[in-house]
Amino acid sequence: MARKVGRRGGNIVTIHDVARHVGVSPMTVSRVINGEKNVREETRAKVLASVEALNYSPNLAARSLATQDAARVGLLYSNPSVAFLSEFLLGILGESSQAGTQLLIESCDGPEGAAAALEKLKNNGCDGVILSPPLSDSTRVAKTLQDMNLPFVGVAAARPATDICAVSIDDHKAAFAMTRRLIELGHRDIGFIKGHPNAYASQLRFDGFLSAMAKAGLTAEPHLIAQGYFTYRSGFDAAERILSHKQRPTAIFASNDDMAAGAVATAHRMGLDVPDQLTIVGFDDTAMASSVWPELTTVRQPIADMAAASVRLLLEQIRSRRLGREFEPVREVRDFALIERQSSTFTSSGGAISDS
Amino acid sequence: MARKVGRRGGNIVTIHDVARHVGVSPMTVSRVINGEKNVREETRAKVLASVEALNYSPNLAARSLATQDAARVGLLYSNPSVAFLSEFLLGILGESSQAGTQLLIESCDGPEGAAAALEKLKNNGCDGVILSPPLSDSTRVAKTLQDMNLPFVGVAAARPATDICAVSIDDHKAAFAMTRRLIELGHRDIGFIKGHPNAYASQLRFDGFLSAMAKAGLTAEPHLIAQGYFTYRSGFDAAERILSHKQRPTAIFASNDDMAAGAVATAHRMGLDVPDQLTIVGFDDTAMASSVWPELTTVRQPIADMAAASVRLLLEQIRSRRLGREFEPVREVRDFALIERQSSTFTSSGGAISDS
DNA sequence: CCTTATTTTGTTAGCGCTACCAAATCACGC
DNA sequence: GCGTGATTTGGTAGCGCTAACAAAATAAGG
């Protein structure tokens, strides 16, 4: 027979080797590996020791073949903010490689193109789909998936729908926290650049801002609020509108990093130092935030974390479905973080600074 | 036995189903699927038709279990330019999911931290490693890998080493092409912002620039050349130095997009319109390039493509090694592309523009 | 002590696929 | 016709793992 040796790299150690080494049956080893409970503590310890000693690591292909658990999950994204995407992928990969899940990636142009891509995923035998924003917020895409009878999980979905699985942060709370932080730093006149009106998150972030202002007894002056569209350019223009008023704010909170970076450019063009004369903060903590200068203070979503969670959630869902059980849609909310970099600082001026 | 039905999603179709449907043995179907040659054309056609009809798609877990071909490949990156990383991951994923390869991802802090990460990968049973830049350029990392006797492939390695596998573009040629394009557009006084001196690509890009200038009979004025460090800030500063000279260039070629974006900021601050008064181009086509305004004309590396190629190369390498064959190190060079966006335009002025 | 519940371990079979060899078919010439 | 070689197909076994059941060991109870 003489099959080639050393096939799995140096990792030819199988469950049988471990079993022989310990003096138990392979099944027992399997049980220990999978953390089943009906194993005597003593045996478990011996097995674990051998696993360690032999440097055993399970063959995922064999496992998924045996369990029939092998899930193929699809990943659908569109308009990938590249920065988002890479963290997203890392999270997904980490989790799915651990679960021995096969991944299929598709992209599409917005919710309109999603149906075709989903069809393709399904045809390739996907058991479920993970949606990146903005797809995760689209009721249309959700509808399509439901019609196809495919389980799915949305990542960073802002729209609160109770009937679908999603992992996200609390945009409202995050914007609230950032605003409160600005107020703590002494800012009173705070400008706000809104996000694209068709994104649900835009509204939540704006509301969070307003709530924090109101709670501090501050008014959000209309001339300090400008509409943006999540692009650098729109942030650039919005900041210009805000800053051209005689009563300038001491801080501007942009609904995403690209717009914040655009605002920084406007400030520079107007000869304003950031952060000494104007604090500017963003949202998302994309690559943009740390590649411009000064680096942006911003709100960070734990994207990789959320992505990993979404894989777990999806697999659970697929599993219960196979068992014929009903699956209760879950909405996981993860923690965001305020990242303070160089674009923000406290202000000493009680009110607006005067024109220099 | 009555195992649960519909386990692999809707994809319960196995090679046996196809075989029965056609009226041949499973083995024949397997042969067709794998494109082996000793199959009569007629049979092959029938099988393929059934595969299509039944919407069969092979179970990768079973295949890799049977072939013992299952490779586990490690991915090592450090200081990920997020934009790079996501394209990189997409390329790797696409290819490896097709090959049924398992991926393990590790990151480390520069070449120094690589050894530990590689050790970990090896311990987890990796059969080979893919290196992202700047690791792919590190002789130290290469040495470590060789000592560990692990096959590897470097992606976007600038340093031309003949004894290792790598996939990259020709940085010199790319910089040459971009420079020539600028000259075509009528630019004569062209500034250049160099990349970080510790990156080999920096030198290649600079050399390419110089060659093109020389070939056009132009001189690269020393005061138009500034050292940068691949960061936004360094591009900002370098552009300031270049532009503060009385004899201003009509174009600036930055060695990467971040620096080009920084240069745009400087130009704006100095009241120069881009591209009307100053053309600025970058290199890499990262997210930065298309998120600033004006969007950057730049050189694009087909990262996903290169990443996919690297997986193929690595798998080949692993395979021949298992067969005990010697593997000839391959250096694949892919094509770059000049992406013209809004930050560049032709110049009408024969020489330097005058101060406005 | 033996019966009955309970926990722990072992046995068997099979997941879907392909390597390997054996059998069948075909091609061609004498 | 039959042998020889080439081509095309089929059968068998097994990759590493885990359901499902069976058996053994242990605990509980009278």
Short mmCIF file of C-alpha atoms in Angstrom, two decimals, chain A residues 84-326:
data_model
loop_
_atom_site.label_atom_id
_atom_site.label_comp_id
_atom_site.label_asym_id
_atom_site.label_seq_id
_atom_site.Cartn_x
_atom_site.Cartn_y
_atom_site.Cartn_z
CA PHE A 84 -14.31 47.63 6.50
CA LEU A 85 -14.03 44.66 4.26
CA SER A 86 -10.63 43.56 5.34
CA GLU A 87 -11.45 43.53 9.00
CA PHE A 88 -14.69 41.87 8.15
CA LEU A 89 -12.93 39.15 6.22
CA LEU A 90 -10.41 38.59 8.96
CA GLY A 91 -13.14 38.07 11.47
CA ILE A 92 -15.05 35.72 9.24
CA LEU A 93 -11.99 33.76 8.32
CA GLY A 94 -10.78 33.29 11.82
CA GLU A 95 -14.08 31.91 12.92
CA SER A 96 -14.90 29.85 9.90
CA SER A 97 -11.53 28.22 9.65
CA GLN A 98 -11.99 27.08 13.19
CA ALA A 99 -15.36 25.67 12.36
CA GLY A 100 -14.12 24.06 9.19
CA THR A 101 -16.59 26.01 7.19
CA GLN A 102 -16.17 26.62 3.55
CA LEU A 103 -16.54 30.17 2.37
CA LEU A 104 -17.91 31.50 -0.86
CA ILE A 105 -17.57 35.14 -1.62
CA GLU A 106 -19.74 37.20 -3.86
CA SER A 107 -20.09 40.87 -4.41
CA CYS A 108 -22.87 42.83 -5.98
CA ASP A 109 -23.83 46.36 -6.83
CA GLY A 110 -26.12 47.42 -4.06
CA PRO A 111 -29.32 45.68 -3.01
CA GLU A 112 -30.56 45.62 -6.61
CA GLY A 113 -27.88 43.23 -7.76
CA ALA A 114 -28.14 41.08 -4.68
CA ALA A 115 -30.77 38.67 -5.95
CA ALA A 116 -28.60 37.37 -8.75
CA ALA A 117 -25.61 36.96 -6.48
CA LEU A 118 -27.69 35.14 -3.91
CA GLU A 119 -29.04 32.83 -6.54
CA LYS A 120 -25.50 32.00 -7.48
CA LEU A 121 -24.52 31.36 -3.89
CA LYS A 122 -27.47 29.09 -3.39
CA ASN A 123 -26.69 27.19 -6.55
CA ASN A 124 -23.21 26.64 -5.29
CA GLY A 125 -24.66 24.90 -2.32
CA CYS A 126 -24.50 27.59 0.31
CA ASP A 127 -26.31 26.77 3.49
CA GLY A 128 -26.48 30.32 4.67
CA VAL A 129 -25.36 33.82 3.95
CA ILE A 130 -23.64 36.60 5.79
CA LEU A 131 -24.46 40.11 4.73
CA SER A 132 -22.17 43.05 5.07
CA PRO A 133 -23.56 46.55 5.21
CA PRO A 134 -25.29 48.15 3.49
CA LEU A 135 -26.91 44.91 2.39
CA SER A 136 -27.58 43.97 5.96
CA ASP A 137 -29.94 46.92 6.21
CA SER A 138 -31.89 46.21 3.10
CA THR A 139 -35.36 44.85 3.66
CA ARG A 140 -35.38 43.89 0.04
CA VAL A 141 -32.39 41.63 0.39
CA ALA A 142 -33.84 40.17 3.56
CA LYS A 143 -37.04 39.44 1.71
CA THR A 144 -35.19 37.72 -1.11
CA LEU A 145 -33.33 35.52 1.34
CA GLN A 146 -36.50 34.59 3.15
CA ASP A 147 -38.16 33.67 -0.11
CA MET A 148 -35.20 31.48 -0.95
CA ASN A 149 -35.50 29.92 2.45
CA LEU A 150 -31.84 30.57 3.20
CA PRO A 151 -30.74 31.46 6.70
CA PHE A 152 -28.70 34.62 6.99
CA VAL A 153 -27.12 37.04 9.41
CA GLY A 154 -26.58 40.73 8.88
CA VAL A 155 -23.50 42.48 10.13
CA ALA A 156 -23.64 46.04 11.34
CA ALA A 157 -27.27 46.39 10.52
CA ALA A 158 -28.62 49.61 11.88
CA ARG A 159 -32.26 49.02 11.19
CA PRO A 160 -33.79 47.24 14.10
CA ALA A 161 -35.77 44.38 12.66
CA THR A 162 -36.92 41.77 15.11
CA ASP A 163 -37.35 38.97 12.67
CA ILE A 164 -33.81 38.66 11.40
CA CYS A 165 -30.46 37.77 12.85
CA ALA A 166 -27.97 40.56 13.12
CA VAL A 167 -24.84 41.64 14.89
CA SER A 168 -24.26 45.32 15.31
CA ILE A 169 -23.32 48.14 17.61
CA ASP A 170 -25.66 50.70 19.02
CA ASP A 171 -25.10 53.62 16.67
CA HIS A 172 -27.24 55.90 18.73
CA LYS A 173 -25.40 55.15 21.90
CA ALA A 174 -22.04 55.51 20.17
CA ALA A 175 -22.87 58.92 18.75
CA PHE A 176 -24.23 59.87 22.13
CA ALA A 177 -21.00 58.84 23.82
CA MET A 178 -18.82 60.68 21.37
CA THR A 179 -20.87 63.83 21.71
CA ARG A 180 -20.76 63.61 25.47
CA ARG A 181 -17.02 63.26 25.25
CA LEU A 182 -16.79 66.42 23.18
CA ILE A 183 -18.87 68.23 25.74
CA GLU A 184 -16.62 66.92 28.50
CA LEU A 185 -13.72 68.44 26.61
CA GLY A 186 -15.39 71.79 26.97
CA HIS A 187 -17.00 72.07 23.58
CA ARG A 188 -20.32 73.84 23.49
CA ASP A 189 -20.74 74.82 19.86
CA ILE A 190 -20.51 71.53 18.08
CA GLY A 191 -21.14 71.09 14.40
CA PHE A 192 -22.53 67.90 12.96
CA ILE A 193 -22.20 66.45 9.48
CA LYS A 194 -24.96 64.00 8.75
CA GLY A 195 -24.52 60.79 6.83
CA HIS A 196 -26.22 59.68 3.68
CA PRO A 197 -29.97 59.96 4.15
CA ASN A 198 -30.62 56.52 2.72
CA ALA A 199 -28.58 54.83 5.42
CA TYR A 200 -30.46 54.04 8.55
CA ALA A 201 -27.32 54.46 10.61
CA SER A 202 -27.16 58.11 9.61
CA GLN A 203 -30.33 58.82 11.44
CA LEU A 204 -29.33 56.90 14.54
CA ARG A 205 -26.05 58.73 14.73
CA PHE A 206 -27.70 62.09 14.33
CA ASP A 207 -30.27 61.24 16.97
CA GLY A 208 -27.55 60.18 19.33
CA PHE A 209 -25.84 63.49 18.80
CA LEU A 210 -29.02 65.43 19.43
CA SER A 211 -29.82 63.46 22.57
CA ALA A 212 -26.43 64.11 24.07
CA MET A 213 -26.65 67.78 23.27
CA ALA A 214 -30.10 68.05 24.75
CA LYS A 215 -29.10 66.15 27.83
CA ALA A 216 -26.29 68.63 28.42
CA GLY A 217 -28.70 71.47 27.99
CA LEU A 218 -27.10 72.55 24.76
CA THR A 219 -28.90 73.42 21.58
CA ALA A 220 -27.88 72.06 18.25
CA GLU A 221 -27.86 75.18 16.13
CA PRO A 222 -29.29 74.61 12.66
CA HIS A 223 -26.45 76.43 10.96
CA LEU A 224 -24.02 74.01 12.59
CA ILE A 225 -25.68 71.02 11.05
CA ALA A 226 -24.98 70.03 7.46
CA GLN A 227 -26.02 67.20 5.25
CA GLY A 228 -23.29 64.91 3.97
CA TYR A 229 -23.23 61.74 1.92
CA PHE A 230 -20.47 59.73 3.56
CA THR A 231 -17.93 60.83 0.95
CA TYR A 232 -14.78 62.81 1.50
CA ARG A 233 -16.01 65.47 -0.87
CA SER A 234 -19.33 65.85 0.87
CA GLY A 235 -17.52 66.27 4.18
CA PHE A 236 -15.30 68.84 2.60
CA ASP A 237 -18.27 70.85 1.37
CA ALA A 238 -20.34 70.40 4.49
CA ALA A 239 -17.50 71.64 6.66
CA GLU A 240 -17.15 74.65 4.42
CA ARG A 241 -20.77 75.52 4.93
CA ILE A 242 -20.52 75.08 8.65
CA LEU A 243 -17.29 76.99 9.03
CA SER A 244 -18.23 79.89 6.80
CA HIS A 245 -20.73 81.08 9.36
CA LYS A 246 -19.55 83.92 11.55
CA GLN A 247 -20.32 81.87 14.64
CA ARG A 248 -17.90 79.01 14.26
CA PRO A 249 -18.10 75.82 16.26
CA THR A 250 -15.10 74.60 18.24
CA ALA A 251 -15.75 71.04 17.19
CA ILE A 252 -17.28 69.13 14.31
CA PHE A 253 -18.61 65.61 14.58
CA ALA A 254 -18.79 63.92 11.19
CA SER A 255 -20.91 60.81 10.73
CA ASN A 256 -18.03 58.89 9.23
CA ASP A 257 -14.28 59.11 8.82
CA ASP A 258 -14.19 60.03 5.17
CA MET A 259 -16.29 63.09 5.83
CA ALA A 260 -14.21 63.93 8.86
CA ALA A 261 -11.09 63.76 6.71
CA GLY A 262 -12.76 66.06 4.20
CA ALA A 263 -13.59 68.43 7.02
CA VAL A 264 -9.97 68.43 8.12
CA ALA A 265 -8.97 69.41 4.59
CA THR A 266 -11.42 72.31 4.65
CA ALA A 267 -10.13 73.43 8.00
CA HIS A 268 -6.58 73.38 6.74
CA ARG A 269 -7.54 75.28 3.66
CA MET A 270 -9.12 77.94 5.84
CA GLY A 271 -5.97 78.13 7.89
CA LEU A 272 -7.46 76.53 10.95
CA ASP A 273 -5.26 74.25 12.96
CA VAL A 274 -6.69 70.88 13.91
CA PRO A 275 -7.12 70.29 16.78
CA ASP A 276 -5.91 73.54 18.32
CA GLN A 277 -8.51 75.71 16.69
CA LEU A 278 -10.98 73.09 15.67
CA THR A 279 -11.62 69.60 16.93
CA ILE A 280 -12.86 67.17 14.32
CA VAL A 281 -14.03 63.65 15.03
CA GLY A 282 -15.30 60.87 12.83
CA PHE A 283 -17.05 57.56 13.03
CA ASP A 284 -16.11 54.01 12.01
CA ASP A 285 -12.36 54.01 12.51
CA THR A 286 -11.58 53.02 8.97
CA ALA A 287 -8.10 53.18 7.51
CA MET A 288 -8.81 56.76 6.60
CA ALA A 289 -8.93 57.70 10.26
CA SER A 290 -5.37 56.73 10.92
CA SER A 291 -3.83 57.62 7.63
CA VAL A 292 -4.66 61.29 7.46
CA TRP A 293 -2.93 63.86 9.55
CA PRO A 294 -3.78 64.59 12.23
CA GLU A 295 -5.11 61.12 12.84
CA LEU A 296 -8.78 61.15 13.63
CA THR A 297 -10.47 60.67 16.91
CA THR A 298 -13.34 58.39 16.06
CA VAL A 299 -15.75 55.68 17.08
CA ARG A 300 -14.62 52.18 16.46
CA GLN A 301 -16.85 49.25 15.67
CA PRO A 302 -15.32 45.89 16.52
CA ILE A 303 -15.85 44.68 13.00
CA ALA A 304 -13.79 41.52 13.15
CA ASP A 305 -15.57 40.61 16.33
CA MET A 306 -18.95 41.24 14.85
CA ALA A 307 -18.07 39.25 11.78
CA ALA A 308 -16.89 36.31 13.85
CA ALA A 309 -20.05 36.45 15.88
CA SER A 310 -22.11 36.47 12.74
CA VAL A 311 -20.48 33.25 11.58
CA ARG A 312 -21.25 31.58 14.87
CA LEU A 313 -24.79 32.80 14.74
CA LEU A 314 -25.26 31.61 11.21
CA LEU A 315 -23.87 28.18 11.93
CA GLU A 316 -26.13 27.81 14.91
CA GLN A 317 -29.03 28.77 12.77
CA ILE A 318 -28.12 26.28 10.08
CA ARG A 319 -27.68 23.57 12.65
CA SER A 320 -31.03 24.07 14.30
CA ARG A 321 -32.68 24.19 10.96
CA ARG A 322 -31.18 20.83 10.06
CA LEU A 323 -32.44 19.43 13.28
CA GLY A 324 -35.81 20.72 12.28
CA ARG A 325 -35.93 23.09 15.17
CA GLU A 326 -37.24 26.59 15.03
#
